Coordinates of C-alpha atoms in Angstrom, one line a residue:
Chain J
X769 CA 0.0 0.0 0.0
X770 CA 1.4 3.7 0.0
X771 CA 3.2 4.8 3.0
X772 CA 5.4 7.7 3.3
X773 CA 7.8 6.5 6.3
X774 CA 11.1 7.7 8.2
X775 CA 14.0 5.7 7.8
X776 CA 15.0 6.2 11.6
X777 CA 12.7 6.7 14.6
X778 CA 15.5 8.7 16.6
X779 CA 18.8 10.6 15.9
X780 CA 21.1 12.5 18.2
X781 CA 23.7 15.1 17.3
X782 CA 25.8 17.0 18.9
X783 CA 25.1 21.4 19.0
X784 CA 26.7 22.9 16.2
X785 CA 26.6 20.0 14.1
X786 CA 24.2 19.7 11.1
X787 CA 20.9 17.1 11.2
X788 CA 19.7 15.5 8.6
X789 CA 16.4 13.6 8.5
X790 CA 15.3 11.0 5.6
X791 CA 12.0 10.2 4.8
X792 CA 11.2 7.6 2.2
X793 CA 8.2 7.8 0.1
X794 CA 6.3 4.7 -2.1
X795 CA 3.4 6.6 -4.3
X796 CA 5.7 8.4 -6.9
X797 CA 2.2 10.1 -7.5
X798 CA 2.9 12.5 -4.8
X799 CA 3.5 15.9 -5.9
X800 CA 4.5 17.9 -2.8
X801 CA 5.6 17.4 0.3
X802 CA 6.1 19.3 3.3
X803 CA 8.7 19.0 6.9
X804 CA 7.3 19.8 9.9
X805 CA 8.4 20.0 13.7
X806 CA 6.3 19.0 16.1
X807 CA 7.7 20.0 20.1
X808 CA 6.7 18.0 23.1
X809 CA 2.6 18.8 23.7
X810 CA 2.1 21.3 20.4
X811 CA 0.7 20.8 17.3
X812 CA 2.7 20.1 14.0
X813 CA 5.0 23.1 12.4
X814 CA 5.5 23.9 9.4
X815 CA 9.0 24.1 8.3
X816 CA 9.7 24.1 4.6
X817 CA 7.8 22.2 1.4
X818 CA 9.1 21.2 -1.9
X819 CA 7.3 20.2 -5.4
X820 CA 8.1 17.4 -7.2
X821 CA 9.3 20.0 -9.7
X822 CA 12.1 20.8 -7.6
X823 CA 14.8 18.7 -6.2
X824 CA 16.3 21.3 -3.9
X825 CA 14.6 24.0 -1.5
X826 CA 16.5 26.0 0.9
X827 CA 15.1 27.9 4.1
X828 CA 16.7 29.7 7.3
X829 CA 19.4 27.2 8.6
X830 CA 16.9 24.3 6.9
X831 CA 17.0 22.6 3.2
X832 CA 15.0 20.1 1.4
X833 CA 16.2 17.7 -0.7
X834 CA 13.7 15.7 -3.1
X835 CA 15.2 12.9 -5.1
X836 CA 12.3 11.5 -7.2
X837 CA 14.1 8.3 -8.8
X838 CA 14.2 6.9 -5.5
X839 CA 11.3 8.4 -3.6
X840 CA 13.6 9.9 -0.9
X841 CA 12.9 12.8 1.0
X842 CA 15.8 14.7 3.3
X843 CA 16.0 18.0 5.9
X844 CA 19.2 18.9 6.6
X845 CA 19.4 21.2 9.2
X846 CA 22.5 23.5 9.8
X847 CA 24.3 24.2 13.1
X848 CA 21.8 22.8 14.4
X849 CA 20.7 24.0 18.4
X850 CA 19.0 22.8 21.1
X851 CA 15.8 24.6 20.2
X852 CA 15.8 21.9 17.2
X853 CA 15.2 18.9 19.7
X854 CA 12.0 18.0 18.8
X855 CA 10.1 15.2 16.4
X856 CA 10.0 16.2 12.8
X857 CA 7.3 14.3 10.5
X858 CA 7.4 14.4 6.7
X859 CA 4.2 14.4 4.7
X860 CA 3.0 14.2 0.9
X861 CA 0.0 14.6 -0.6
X862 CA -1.1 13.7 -4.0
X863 CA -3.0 16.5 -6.5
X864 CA -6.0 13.7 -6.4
X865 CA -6.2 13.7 -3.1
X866 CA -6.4 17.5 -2.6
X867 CA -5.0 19.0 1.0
X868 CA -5.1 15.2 2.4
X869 CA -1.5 14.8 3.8
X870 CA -0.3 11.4 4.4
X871 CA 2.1 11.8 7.2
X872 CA 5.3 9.4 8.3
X873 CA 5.8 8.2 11.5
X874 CA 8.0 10.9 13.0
X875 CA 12.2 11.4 13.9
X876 CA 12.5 12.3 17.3
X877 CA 15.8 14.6 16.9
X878 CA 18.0 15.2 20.2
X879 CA 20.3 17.9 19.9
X880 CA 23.1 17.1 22.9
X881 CA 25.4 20.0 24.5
Chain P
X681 CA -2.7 37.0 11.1
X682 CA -4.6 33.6 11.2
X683 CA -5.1 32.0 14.3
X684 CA -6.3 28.7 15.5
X685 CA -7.6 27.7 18.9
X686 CA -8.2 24.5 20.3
X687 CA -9.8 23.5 23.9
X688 CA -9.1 21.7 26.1
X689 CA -5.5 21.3 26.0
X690 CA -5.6 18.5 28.7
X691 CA -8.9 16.1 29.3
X692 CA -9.7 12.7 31.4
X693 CA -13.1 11.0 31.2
X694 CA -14.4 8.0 31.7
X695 CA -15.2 5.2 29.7
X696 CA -18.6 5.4 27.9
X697 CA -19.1 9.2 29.1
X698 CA -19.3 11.9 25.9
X699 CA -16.5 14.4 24.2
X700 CA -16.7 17.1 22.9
X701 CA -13.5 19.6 21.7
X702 CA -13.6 22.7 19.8
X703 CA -11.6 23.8 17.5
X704 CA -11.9 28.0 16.2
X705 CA -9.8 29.9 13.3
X706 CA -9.8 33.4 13.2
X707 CA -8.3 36.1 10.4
X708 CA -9.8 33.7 7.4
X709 CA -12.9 33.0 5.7
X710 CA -14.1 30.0 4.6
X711 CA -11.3 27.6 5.7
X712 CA -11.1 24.3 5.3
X713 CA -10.6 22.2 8.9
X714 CA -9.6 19.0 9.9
X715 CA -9.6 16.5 13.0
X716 CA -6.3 14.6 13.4
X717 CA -5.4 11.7 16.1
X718 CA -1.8 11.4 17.2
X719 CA -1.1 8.2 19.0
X720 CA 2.0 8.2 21.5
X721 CA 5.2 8.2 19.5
X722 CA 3.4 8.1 16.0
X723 CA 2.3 10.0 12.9
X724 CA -0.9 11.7 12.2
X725 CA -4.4 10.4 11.6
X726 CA -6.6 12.6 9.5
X727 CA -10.4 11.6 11.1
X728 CA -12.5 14.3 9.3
X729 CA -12.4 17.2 7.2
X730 CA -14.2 20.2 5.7
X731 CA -14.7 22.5 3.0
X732 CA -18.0 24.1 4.1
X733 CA -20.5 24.5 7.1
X734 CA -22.6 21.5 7.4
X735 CA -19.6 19.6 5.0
X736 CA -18.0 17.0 6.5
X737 CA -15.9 13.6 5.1
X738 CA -14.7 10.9 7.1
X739 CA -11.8 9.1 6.4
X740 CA -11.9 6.5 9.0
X741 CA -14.7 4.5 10.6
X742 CA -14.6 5.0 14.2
X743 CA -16.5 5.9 17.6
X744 CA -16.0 9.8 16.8
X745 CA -18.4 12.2 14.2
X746 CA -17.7 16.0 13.5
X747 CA -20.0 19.0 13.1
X748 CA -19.2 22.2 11.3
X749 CA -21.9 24.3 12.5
X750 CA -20.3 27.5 11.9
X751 CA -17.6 29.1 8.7
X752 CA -14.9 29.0 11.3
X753 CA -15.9 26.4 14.5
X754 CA -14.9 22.5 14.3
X755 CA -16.2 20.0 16.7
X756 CA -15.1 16.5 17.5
X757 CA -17.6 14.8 19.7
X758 CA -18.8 10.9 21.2
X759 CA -21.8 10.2 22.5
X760 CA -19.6 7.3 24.0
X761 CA -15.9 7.2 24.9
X762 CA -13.6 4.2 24.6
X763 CA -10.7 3.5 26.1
X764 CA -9.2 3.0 22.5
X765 CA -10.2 6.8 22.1
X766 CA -7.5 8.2 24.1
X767 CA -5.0 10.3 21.9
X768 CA -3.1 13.5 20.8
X769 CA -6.4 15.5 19.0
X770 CA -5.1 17.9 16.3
X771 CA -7.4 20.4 14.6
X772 CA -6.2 21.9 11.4
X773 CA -7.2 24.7 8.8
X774 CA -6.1 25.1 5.6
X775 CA -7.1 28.6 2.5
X776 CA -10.1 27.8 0.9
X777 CA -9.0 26.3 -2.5
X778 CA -6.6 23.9 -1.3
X779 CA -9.2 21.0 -1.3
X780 CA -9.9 21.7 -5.1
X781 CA -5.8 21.1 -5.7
X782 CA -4.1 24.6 -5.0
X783 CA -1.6 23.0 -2.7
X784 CA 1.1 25.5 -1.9
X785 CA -0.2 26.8 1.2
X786 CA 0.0 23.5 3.9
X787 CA -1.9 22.7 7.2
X788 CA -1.8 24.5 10.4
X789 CA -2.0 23.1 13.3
X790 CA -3.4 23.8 16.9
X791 CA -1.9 23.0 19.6
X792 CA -4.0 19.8 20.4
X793 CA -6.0 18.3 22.7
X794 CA -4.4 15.7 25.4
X795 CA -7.2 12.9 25.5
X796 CA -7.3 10.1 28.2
X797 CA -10.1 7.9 28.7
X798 CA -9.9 6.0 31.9

């Protein structure tokens, strides 16, 4: 069936270093997809999104990486800081299946001192 | 700005007794608004959604049902709680439009609903 899933469930890094987050996909249908962090007791937030248009997207300290031929999905995440500890969840969506996400299962990201 | 409000943030009830959690968005018109579950450790559940007052699509069977009796108010209610119920609730909005396949503008989220039925 279609999933879009997280390679790892957890990943610890030291401050300063840069993160990076996979996420693999199986519908190569989907046509956007979108990072977000979600902190201990909050809802979901949004980080950055890519098209399948696009293979690279960058934000503030974030970038996206889509690599279609494989269905991988990445976030790096530069120097990254304490305030990034938190569990970050990929989604896609499909145009047919409008603003329905399909969301993975989540990275829980520790960022040590 | 847009805002979205959820209540409670924290909730126990018993077995069998009924729920109901709100869910508001204010500075837009017309959004669309979803009910997600989060179970502990997990990824998101998409329950219901709607484009419209009165217009609501479930994607799951399940104990729960949602009303959309006003442009901008969301509610997630049982008549009967199980203990299979308890969860993360996560209302969402998104513009108007993005149902019908404009899909640059994602979801927003509240800040959830802490569910335990005892």
């Amino acid at each position: 069936g279609e999933s879009v899933g997280l390679h790892l469930p957890t990943l610890s890094v030291q401050e300063g270093d840069n993160s990076i987050i996979n996420c693999a996909y199986s519908n190569s249908a989907s046509d956007y997809f979108i990072w977000y962090k979600q902190e201990s007791g909050k809802g979901p937030q949004f980080i950055i999104d890519i098209r399948s248009n696009m293979d690279k997207r960058q934000g503030q300290r974030v970038t996206v990486l889509l690599n279609k031929t494989v269905k991988h999905l990445s976030l790096q995440i530069a120097a990254t800081q304490p305030g990034d500890s938190a569990v970050y969840f990929c989604a896609e969506m499909r145009e047919t299946s409008g603003s329905r996400l399909t969301f993975g299962e989540g990275t829980q990201l520790t960022v040590n001192p | 700005s847009q805002t979205i409000h959820q209540w409670p943030a924290t909730l126990v009830q018993p077995v069998g007794s009924p729920l109901s959690l709100e869910c508001t968005v204010e500075g837009t018109s017309n959004p669309n608004l979803y009910w997600y579950r989060q179970a502990a450790g997990r990824g998101l559940q998409l329950l219901f959604y709607s484009v419209g007052i009165g217009q609501i699509s479930s994607e799951v069977p399940q104990n729960l049902s949602a009303s959309r009796p006003q442009d901008r108010q969301f509610i997630l209610s049982s008549k009967k709680l199980l203990l299979s119920d308890s969860g993360f609730y996560l209302c969402a909005w998104s513009p108007a439009g993005v149902a019908q396949g404009d899909y640059n503008s994602p979801l927003h989220f509240g800040n959830g609903t802490r569910l335990t039925v005892t």
